[in-house]
Coordinates of C-alpha atoms in Angstrom, one line a residue:
X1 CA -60.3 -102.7 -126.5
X2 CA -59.7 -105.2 -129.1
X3 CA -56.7 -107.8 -128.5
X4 CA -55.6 -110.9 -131.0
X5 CA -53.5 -113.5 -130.2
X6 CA -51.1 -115.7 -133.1
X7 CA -51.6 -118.9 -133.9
X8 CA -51.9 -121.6 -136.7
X9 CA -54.7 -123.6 -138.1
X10 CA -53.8 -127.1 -136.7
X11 CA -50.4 -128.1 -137.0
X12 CA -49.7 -126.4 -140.5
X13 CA -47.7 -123.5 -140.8
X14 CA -50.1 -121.5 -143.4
X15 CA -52.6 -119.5 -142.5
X16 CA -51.1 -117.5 -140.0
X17 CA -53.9 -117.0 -137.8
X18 CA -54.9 -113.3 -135.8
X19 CA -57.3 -114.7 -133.3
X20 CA -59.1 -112.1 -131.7
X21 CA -59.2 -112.9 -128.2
X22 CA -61.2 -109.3 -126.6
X23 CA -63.2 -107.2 -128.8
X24 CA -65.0 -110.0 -130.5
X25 CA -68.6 -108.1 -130.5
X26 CA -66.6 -104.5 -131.7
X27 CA -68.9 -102.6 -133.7
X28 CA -68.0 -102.6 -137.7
X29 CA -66.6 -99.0 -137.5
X30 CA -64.3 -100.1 -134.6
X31 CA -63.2 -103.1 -136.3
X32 CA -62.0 -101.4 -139.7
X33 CA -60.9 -98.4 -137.7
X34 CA -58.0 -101.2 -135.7
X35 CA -57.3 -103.1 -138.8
X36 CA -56.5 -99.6 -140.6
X37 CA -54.5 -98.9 -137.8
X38 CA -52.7 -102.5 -138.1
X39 CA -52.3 -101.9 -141.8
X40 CA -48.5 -102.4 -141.6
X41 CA -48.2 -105.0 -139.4
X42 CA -51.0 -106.9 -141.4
X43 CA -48.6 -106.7 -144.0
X44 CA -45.8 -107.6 -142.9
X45 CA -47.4 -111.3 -141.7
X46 CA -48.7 -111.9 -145.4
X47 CA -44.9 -111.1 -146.5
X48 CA -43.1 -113.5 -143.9
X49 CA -45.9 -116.1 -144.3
X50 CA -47.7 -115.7 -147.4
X51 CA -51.6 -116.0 -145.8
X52 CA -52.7 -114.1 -143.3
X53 CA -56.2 -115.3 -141.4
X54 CA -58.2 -112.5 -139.1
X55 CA -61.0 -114.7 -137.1
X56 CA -63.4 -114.0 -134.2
X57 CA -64.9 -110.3 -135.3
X58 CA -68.6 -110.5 -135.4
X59 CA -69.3 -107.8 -136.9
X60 CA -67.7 -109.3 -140.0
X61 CA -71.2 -110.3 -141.6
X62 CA -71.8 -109.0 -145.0
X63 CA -70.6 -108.0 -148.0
X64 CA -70.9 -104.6 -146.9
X65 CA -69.0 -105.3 -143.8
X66 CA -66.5 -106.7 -145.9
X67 CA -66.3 -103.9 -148.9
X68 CA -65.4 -101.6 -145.7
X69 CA -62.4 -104.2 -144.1
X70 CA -60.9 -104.1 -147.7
X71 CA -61.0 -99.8 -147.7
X72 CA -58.9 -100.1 -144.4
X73 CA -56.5 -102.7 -145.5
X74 CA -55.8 -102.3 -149.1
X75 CA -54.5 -99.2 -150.8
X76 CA -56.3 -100.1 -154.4
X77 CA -58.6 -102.8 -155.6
X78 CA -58.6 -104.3 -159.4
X79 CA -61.2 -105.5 -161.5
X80 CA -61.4 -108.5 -163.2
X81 CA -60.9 -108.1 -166.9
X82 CA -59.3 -111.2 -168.8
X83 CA -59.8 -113.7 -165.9
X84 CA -60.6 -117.3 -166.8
X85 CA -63.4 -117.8 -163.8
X86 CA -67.0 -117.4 -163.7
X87 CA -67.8 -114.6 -161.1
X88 CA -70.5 -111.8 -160.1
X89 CA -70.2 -109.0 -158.8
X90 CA -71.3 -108.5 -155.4
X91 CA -70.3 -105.0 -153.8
X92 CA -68.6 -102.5 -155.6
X93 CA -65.5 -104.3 -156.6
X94 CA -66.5 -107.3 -154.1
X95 CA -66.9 -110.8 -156.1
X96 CA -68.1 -114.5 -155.4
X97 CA -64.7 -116.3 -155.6
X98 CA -66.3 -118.4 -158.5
X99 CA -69.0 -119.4 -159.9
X100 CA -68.3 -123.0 -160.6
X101 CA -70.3 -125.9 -158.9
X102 CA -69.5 -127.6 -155.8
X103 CA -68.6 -130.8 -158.4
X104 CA -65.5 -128.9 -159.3
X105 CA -61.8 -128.9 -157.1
X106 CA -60.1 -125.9 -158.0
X107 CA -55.7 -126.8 -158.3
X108 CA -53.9 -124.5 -156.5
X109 CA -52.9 -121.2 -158.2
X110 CA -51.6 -118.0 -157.8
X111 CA -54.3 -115.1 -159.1
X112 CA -54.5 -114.3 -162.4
X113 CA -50.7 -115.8 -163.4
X114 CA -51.7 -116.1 -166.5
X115 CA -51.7 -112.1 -167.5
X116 CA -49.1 -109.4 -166.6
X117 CA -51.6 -107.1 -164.8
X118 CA -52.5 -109.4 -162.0
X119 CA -53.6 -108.5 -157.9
X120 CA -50.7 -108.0 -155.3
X121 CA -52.8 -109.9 -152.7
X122 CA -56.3 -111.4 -152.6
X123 CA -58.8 -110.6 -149.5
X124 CA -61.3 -113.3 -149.3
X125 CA -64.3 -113.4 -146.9
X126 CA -66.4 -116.6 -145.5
X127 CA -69.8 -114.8 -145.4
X128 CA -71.7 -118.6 -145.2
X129 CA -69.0 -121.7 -144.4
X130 CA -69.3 -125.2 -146.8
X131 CA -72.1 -127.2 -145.7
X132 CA -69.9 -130.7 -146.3
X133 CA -65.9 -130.2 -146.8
X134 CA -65.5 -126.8 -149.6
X135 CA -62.3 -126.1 -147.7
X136 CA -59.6 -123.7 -149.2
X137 CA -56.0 -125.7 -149.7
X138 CA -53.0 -123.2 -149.3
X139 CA -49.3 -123.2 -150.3
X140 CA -46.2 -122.0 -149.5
X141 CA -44.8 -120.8 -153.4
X142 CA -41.4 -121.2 -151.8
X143 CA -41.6 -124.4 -150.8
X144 CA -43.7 -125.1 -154.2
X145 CA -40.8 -123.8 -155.9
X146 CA -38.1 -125.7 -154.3
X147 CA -40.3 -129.3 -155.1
X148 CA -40.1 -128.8 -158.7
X149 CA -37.7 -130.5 -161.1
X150 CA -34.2 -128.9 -161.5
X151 CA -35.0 -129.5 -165.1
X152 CA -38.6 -127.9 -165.4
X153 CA -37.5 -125.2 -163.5
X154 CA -34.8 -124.4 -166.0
X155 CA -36.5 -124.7 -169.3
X156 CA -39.2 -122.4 -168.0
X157 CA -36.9 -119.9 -166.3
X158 CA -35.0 -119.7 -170.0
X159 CA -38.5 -119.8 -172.4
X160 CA -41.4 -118.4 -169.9
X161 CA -44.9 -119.2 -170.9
X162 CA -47.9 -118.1 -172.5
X163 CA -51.1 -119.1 -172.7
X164 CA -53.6 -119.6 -176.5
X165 CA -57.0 -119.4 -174.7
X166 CA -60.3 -120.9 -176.7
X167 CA -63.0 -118.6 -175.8
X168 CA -66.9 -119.1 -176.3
X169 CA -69.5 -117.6 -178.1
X170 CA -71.9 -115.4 -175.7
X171 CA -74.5 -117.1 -177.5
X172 CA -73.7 -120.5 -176.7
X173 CA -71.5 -120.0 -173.5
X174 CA -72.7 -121.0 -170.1
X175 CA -73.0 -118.6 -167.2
X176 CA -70.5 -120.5 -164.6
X177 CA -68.8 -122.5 -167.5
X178 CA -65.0 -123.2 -168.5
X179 CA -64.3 -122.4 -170.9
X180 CA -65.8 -118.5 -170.4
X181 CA -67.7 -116.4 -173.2
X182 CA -65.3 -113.8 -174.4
X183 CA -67.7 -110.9 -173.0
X184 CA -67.7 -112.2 -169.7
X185 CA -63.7 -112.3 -169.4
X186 CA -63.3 -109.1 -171.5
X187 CA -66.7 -107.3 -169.3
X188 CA -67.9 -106.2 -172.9
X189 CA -70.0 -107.1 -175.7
X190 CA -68.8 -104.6 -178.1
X191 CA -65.6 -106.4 -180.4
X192 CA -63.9 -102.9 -181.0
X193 CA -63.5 -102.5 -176.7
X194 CA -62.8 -106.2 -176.3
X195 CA -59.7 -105.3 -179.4
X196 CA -58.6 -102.6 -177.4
X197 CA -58.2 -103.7 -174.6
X198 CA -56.3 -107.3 -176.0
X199 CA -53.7 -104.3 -177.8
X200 CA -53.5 -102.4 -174.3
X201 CA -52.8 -106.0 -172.9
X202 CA -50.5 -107.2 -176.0
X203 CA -53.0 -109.9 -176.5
X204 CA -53.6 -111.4 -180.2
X205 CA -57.3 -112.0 -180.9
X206 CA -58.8 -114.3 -183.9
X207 CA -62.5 -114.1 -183.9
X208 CA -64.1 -117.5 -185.8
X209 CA -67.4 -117.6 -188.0
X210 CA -69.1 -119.0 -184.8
X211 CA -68.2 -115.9 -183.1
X212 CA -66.5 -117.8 -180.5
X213 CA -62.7 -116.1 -180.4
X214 CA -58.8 -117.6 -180.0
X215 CA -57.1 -115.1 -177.7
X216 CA -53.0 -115.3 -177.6
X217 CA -51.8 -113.7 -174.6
X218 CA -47.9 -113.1 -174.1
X219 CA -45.5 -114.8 -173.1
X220 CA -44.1 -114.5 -169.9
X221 CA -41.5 -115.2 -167.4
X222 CA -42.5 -118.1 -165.4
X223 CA -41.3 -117.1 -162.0
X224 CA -41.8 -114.0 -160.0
X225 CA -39.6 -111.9 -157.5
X226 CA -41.7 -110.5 -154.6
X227 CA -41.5 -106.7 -154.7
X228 CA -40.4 -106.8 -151.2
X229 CA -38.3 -110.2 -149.7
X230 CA -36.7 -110.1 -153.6
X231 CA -37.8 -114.3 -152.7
X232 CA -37.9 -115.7 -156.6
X233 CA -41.2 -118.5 -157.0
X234 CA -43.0 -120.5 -159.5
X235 CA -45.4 -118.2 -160.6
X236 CA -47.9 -119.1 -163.7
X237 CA -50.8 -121.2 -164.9
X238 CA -49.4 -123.5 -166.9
X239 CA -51.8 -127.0 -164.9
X240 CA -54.6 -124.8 -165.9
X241 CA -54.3 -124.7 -169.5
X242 CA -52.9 -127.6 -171.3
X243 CA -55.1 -130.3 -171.8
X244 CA -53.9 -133.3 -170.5
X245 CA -54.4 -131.1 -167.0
X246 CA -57.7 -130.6 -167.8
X247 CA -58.4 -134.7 -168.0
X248 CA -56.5 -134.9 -164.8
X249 CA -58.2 -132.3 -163.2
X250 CA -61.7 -133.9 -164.5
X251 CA -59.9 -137.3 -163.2
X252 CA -59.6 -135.9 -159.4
X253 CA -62.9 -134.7 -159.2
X254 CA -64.3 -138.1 -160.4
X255 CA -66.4 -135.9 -163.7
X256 CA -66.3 -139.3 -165.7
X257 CA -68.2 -136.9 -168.7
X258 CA -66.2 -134.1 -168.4
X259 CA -63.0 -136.8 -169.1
X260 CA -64.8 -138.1 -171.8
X261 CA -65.3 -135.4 -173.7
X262 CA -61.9 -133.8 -173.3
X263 CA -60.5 -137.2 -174.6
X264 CA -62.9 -136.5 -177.4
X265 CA -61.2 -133.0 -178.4
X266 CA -58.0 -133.9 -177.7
X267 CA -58.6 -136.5 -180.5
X268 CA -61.1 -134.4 -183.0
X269 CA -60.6 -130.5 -182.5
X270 CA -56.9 -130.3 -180.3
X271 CA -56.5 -126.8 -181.9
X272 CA -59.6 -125.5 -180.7
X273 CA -58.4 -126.3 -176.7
X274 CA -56.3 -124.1 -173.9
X275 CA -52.7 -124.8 -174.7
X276 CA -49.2 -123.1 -173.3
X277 CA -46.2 -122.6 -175.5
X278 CA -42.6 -121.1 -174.9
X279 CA -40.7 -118.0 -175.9
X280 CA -39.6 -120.0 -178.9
X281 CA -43.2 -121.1 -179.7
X282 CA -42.6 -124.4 -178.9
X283 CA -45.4 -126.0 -177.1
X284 CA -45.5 -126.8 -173.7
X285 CA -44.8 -130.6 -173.1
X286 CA -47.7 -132.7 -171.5
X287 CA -44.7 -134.0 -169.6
X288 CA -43.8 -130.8 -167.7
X289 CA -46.8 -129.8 -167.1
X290 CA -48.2 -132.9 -165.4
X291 CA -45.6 -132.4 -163.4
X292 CA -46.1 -129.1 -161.9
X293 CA -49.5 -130.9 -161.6
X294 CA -48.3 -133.7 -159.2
X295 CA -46.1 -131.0 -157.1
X296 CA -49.4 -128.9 -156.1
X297 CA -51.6 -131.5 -155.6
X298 CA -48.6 -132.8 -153.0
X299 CA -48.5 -128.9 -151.7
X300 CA -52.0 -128.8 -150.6
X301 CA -52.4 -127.7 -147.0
X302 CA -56.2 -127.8 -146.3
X303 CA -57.9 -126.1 -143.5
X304 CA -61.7 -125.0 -142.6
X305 CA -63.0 -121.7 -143.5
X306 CA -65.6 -120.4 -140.3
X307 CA -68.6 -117.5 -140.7
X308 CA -66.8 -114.5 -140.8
X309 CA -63.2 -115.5 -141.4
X310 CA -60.9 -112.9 -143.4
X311 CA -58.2 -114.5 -145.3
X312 CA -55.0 -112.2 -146.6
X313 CA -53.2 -114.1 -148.7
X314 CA -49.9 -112.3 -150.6
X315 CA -50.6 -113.4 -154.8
X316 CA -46.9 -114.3 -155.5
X317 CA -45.9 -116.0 -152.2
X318 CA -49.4 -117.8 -151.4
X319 CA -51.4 -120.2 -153.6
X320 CA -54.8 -120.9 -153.3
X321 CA -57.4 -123.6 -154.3
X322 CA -60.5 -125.4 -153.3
X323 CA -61.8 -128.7 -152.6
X324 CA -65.1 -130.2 -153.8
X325 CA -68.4 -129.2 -151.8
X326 CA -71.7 -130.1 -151.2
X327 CA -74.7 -128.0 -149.6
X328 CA -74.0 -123.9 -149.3
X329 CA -70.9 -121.8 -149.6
X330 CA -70.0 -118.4 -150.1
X331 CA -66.9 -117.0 -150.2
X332 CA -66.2 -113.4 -151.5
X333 CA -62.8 -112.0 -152.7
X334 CA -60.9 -108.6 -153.6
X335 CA -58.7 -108.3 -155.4
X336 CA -55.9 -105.9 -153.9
X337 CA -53.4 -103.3 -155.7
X338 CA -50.8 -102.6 -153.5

């Protein structure tokens, strides 16, 4: 018999926590066996509040483990073609979360808001906890939504907004670095595939001599309707690729060389940086978007990740981040079709 009780990380309304109070030692095929059979309920937590945490099942230890908790809770998993974070592949469509150092914060973000084929919900799995602090910030999207300037929220509600991304060489690119290679966002080294798949994606491509590329992705709205509440939220990337976010960002972390040498190509090369424009191909303002800047970093609700934790989080009302971390950490993701 496996029992759960509800409950809350602290005092903070997100996660949603399913304790499991009996059942703790259940073996892995009786464990995906009742979350397959609490499917719907499962569900309709992450759609009231947005992240979902199951905690306490010991047989929760692997990748493995985890590939098989994702078959009885998600209908369809995605891969990740055209995403701007450095990942490996684990198990079958199971992935580290990223690949950047413990040096680097992550702002909170919905998956993949910068492209129109993104995941319905993330699944990600604590197979070894942060050493020193690593935790995972969460935010409400509504409440997100609601702190933004009546102004900000209007221009991008009328122009939407895409994203020109600057994309290395594989010959000069770094395995966990940001900027990606284009042939680890596009999973390809062959040019013809990675031009297919930018036409299947409406995506405008402009290979330079150095063989590093320019990639124009479409513009698009900036909010989001969830498919089932109809609840309308801030939904893009728009901190994560202009510039002046990138020196904040670099700023947060304290990465005095990383500020430096984005002050440096802001000066000498500013065409060959991330930037965001409108419908009207106006650029994005540094304004606006240091704006939405300030409103996440005042969203953050942190909380502790423990061995074994399960997090559900819905990708339009939930956004998710990281804080800086020393030591070990492993945390895995899927990334869920609905």
């Amino acid at each position: 018999m496996i029992r759960f009780e509800e409950t809350f990380v602290g005092d903070e309304p997100l996660p949603r926590v399913w304790r499991i109070t009996q059942g703790q030692d259940a073996s892995r095929e009786q464990m995906v066996g009742w979350l397959r059979e609490h499917k719907g309920a499962l569900n309709a937590a992450r759609d009231t509040h947005g992240a979902v945490l199951v905690r306490g099942f010991q047989a929760l230890d692997s990748a493995p483990a985890f590939a098989d908790v994702l078959g009885a809770i998600a209908n369809d998993l995605m891969e990740y073609v055209g995403g701007t974070a450095p990942r490996k592949v684990v198990h079958g469509r199971v992935t580290t979360a990223s690949g950047l150092p413990g040096t680097h914060s992550l702002a909170l973000h919905q998956e993949m808001a910068y492209q129109a084929s993104r995941p319905d919900a993330l699944a990600l799995f604590c197979e070894v906890p942060p050493d020193e602090m690593g935790e995972t910030p969460l935010a409400d999207a509504r409440k997100v939504t609601e702190r933004l300037d009546p102004g900000v929220r209007a221009r991008f509600d009328a122009q939407g907004v895409g994203v020109r991304r600057a994309l290395r060489s594989p010959s000069t690119g770094e395995e966990n670095s940001i900027p990606r290679p284009w042939n680890q966002v596009f999973l390809t080294t062959d040019r013809d595939e990675v031009e297919r798949i930018a036409r299947e994606k409406e995506w405008k491509v402009e290979w330079r001599p150095d063989e590093s590329m320019l990639l124009w992705q479409q513009v698009l709205p900036a909010f989001k309707a969830h498919p089932r509440t109809g609840e309308r939220v801030w939904a893009n990337q728009v901190h994560y690729h202009m510039p002046e976010c990138m020196v904040r960002w670099a700023l947060r972390d304290g990465r005095s060389a990383d500020v430096a040498d984005l002050r440096r190509q802001m000066a000498e090369t500013p065409e060959l940086m991330d930037h965001c424009f409108h419908r009207d191909g106006t650029r994005v303002s540094a304004e606006d978007a240091e704006h939405v800047w300030d409103v996440l970093e005042q969203s953050e609700v942190p909380w502790r990740w423990e061995r074994g934790d399960v997090l559900l989080l819905d990708n339009v009302l939930a956004m998710h981040g990281r804080r800086q971390y020393r030591g070990q950490r492993r945390i895995l993701v899927g990334m869920i079709k609905d």
